[in-house]
């Protein structure tokens, strides 16, 4: 019931803002698991570690 109250816009929060926030949170939690970052970031870390030695 609380969710429908907020989504109705009674607390001056647009429902689109809430949905966008949920989408950004979900995207942040899955960052690095899906996509090319999964293979690219370990190689970048190895390359950066070689430069420090």
PDB file of C-alpha atoms in Angstrom:
ATOM      1  CA  UNK A   1       0.000   0.000   0.000  1.00  0.00           C
ATOM      2  CA  UNK A   2       2.865   2.328   0.737  1.00  0.00           C
ATOM      3  CA  UNK A   3       4.302   1.730  -2.721  1.00  0.00           C
ATOM      4  CA  UNK A   4       1.043   2.679  -4.432  1.00  0.00           C
ATOM      5  CA  UNK A   5       0.817   5.789  -2.235  1.00  0.00           C
ATOM      6  CA  UNK A   6       4.255   6.936  -3.385  1.00  0.00           C
ATOM      7  CA  UNK A   7       3.601   6.001  -7.009  1.00  0.00           C
ATOM      8  CA  UNK A   8       0.438   8.100  -7.005  1.00  0.00           C
ATOM      9  CA  UNK A   9       2.663  11.174  -6.585  1.00  0.00           C
ATOM     10  CA  UNK A  10       1.319  12.319  -3.259  1.00  0.00           C
ATOM     11  CA  UNK A  11       4.754  13.010  -1.755  1.00  0.00           C
ATOM     12  CA  UNK A  12       5.959  15.209  -4.631  1.00  0.00           C
ATOM     13  CA  UNK A  13       8.072  12.404  -6.068  1.00  0.00           C
ATOM     14  CA  UNK A  14       7.485  11.527  -9.661  1.00  0.00           C
ATOM     15  CA  UNK A  15       7.063   7.799 -10.265  1.00  0.00           C
ATOM     16  CA  UNK A  16       9.491   8.032 -13.174  1.00  0.00           C
ATOM     17  CA  UNK A  17      12.217   9.264 -10.802  1.00  0.00           C
ATOM     18  CA  UNK A  18      11.672   6.280  -8.524  1.00  0.00           C
ATOM     19  CA  UNK A  19      11.764   3.810 -11.406  1.00  0.00           C
ATOM     20  CA  UNK A  20      14.881   5.468 -12.806  1.00  0.00           C
ATOM     21  CA  UNK A  21      16.547   5.178  -9.402  1.00  0.00           C
ATOM     22  CA  UNK A  22      15.712   1.481  -9.215  1.00  0.00           C
ATOM     23  CA  UNK A  23      17.100   0.971 -12.718  1.00  0.00           C
ATOM     24  CA  UNK A  24      20.350   2.780 -11.851  1.00  0.00           C
ATOM     25  CA  UNK A  25      20.707   0.756  -8.654  1.00  0.00           C
ATOM     26  CA  UNK A  26      20.190  -2.517 -10.523  1.00  0.00           C
ATOM     27  CA  UNK A  27      22.651  -1.467 -13.219  1.00  0.00           C
ATOM     28  CA  UNK A  28      25.253  -0.613 -10.591  1.00  0.00           C
ATOM     29  CA  UNK A  29      24.866  -3.955  -8.880  1.00  0.00           C
ATOM     30  CA  UNK A  30      25.403  -5.809 -12.171  1.00  0.00           C
ATOM     31  CA  UNK A  31      28.313  -3.687 -13.376  1.00  0.00           C
ATOM     32  CA  UNK A  32      31.246  -5.840 -14.401  1.00  0.00           C
ATOM     33  CA  UNK A  33      29.227  -9.043 -14.584  1.00  0.00           C
ATOM     34  CA  UNK A  34      27.758  -8.479 -18.006  1.00  0.00           C
ATOM     35  CA  UNK A  35      29.631  -7.011 -20.937  1.00  0.00           C
ATOM     36  CA  UNK A  36      33.188  -6.538 -22.026  1.00  0.00           C
ATOM     37  CA  UNK A  37      34.283  -5.137 -18.645  1.00  0.00           C
ATOM     38  CA  UNK A  38      34.337  -8.649 -17.279  1.00  0.00           C
ATOM     39  CA  UNK A  39      37.372  -9.480 -19.427  1.00  0.00           C
ATOM     40  CA  UNK A  40      38.835  -6.028 -19.932  1.00  0.00           C
ATOM     41  CA  UNK A  41      39.280  -4.869 -16.335  1.00  0.00           C
ATOM     42  CA  UNK A  42      41.553  -7.758 -15.215  1.00  0.00           C
ATOM     43  CA  UNK A  43      43.846  -7.048 -18.183  1.00  0.00           C
ATOM     44  CA  UNK A  44      43.949  -3.352 -17.321  1.00  0.00           C
ATOM     45  CA  UNK A  45      44.875  -4.215 -13.716  1.00  0.00           C
ATOM     46  CA  UNK A  46      47.707  -6.469 -14.889  1.00  0.00           C
ATOM     47  CA  UNK A  47      49.012  -3.758 -17.205  1.00  0.00           C
ATOM     48  CA  UNK A  48      48.842  -1.133 -14.441  1.00  0.00           C
ATOM     49  CA  UNK A  49      50.656  -3.443 -11.993  1.00  0.00           C
ATOM     50  CA  UNK A  50      53.475  -3.973 -14.508  1.00  0.00           C
ATOM     51  CA  UNK A  51      53.963  -0.199 -14.742  1.00  0.00           C
ATOM     52  CA  UNK A  52      54.368   0.152 -10.968  1.00  0.00           C
ATOM     53  CA  UNK A  53      57.268  -2.313 -10.744  1.00  0.00           C
TER      54      UNK A  53
END
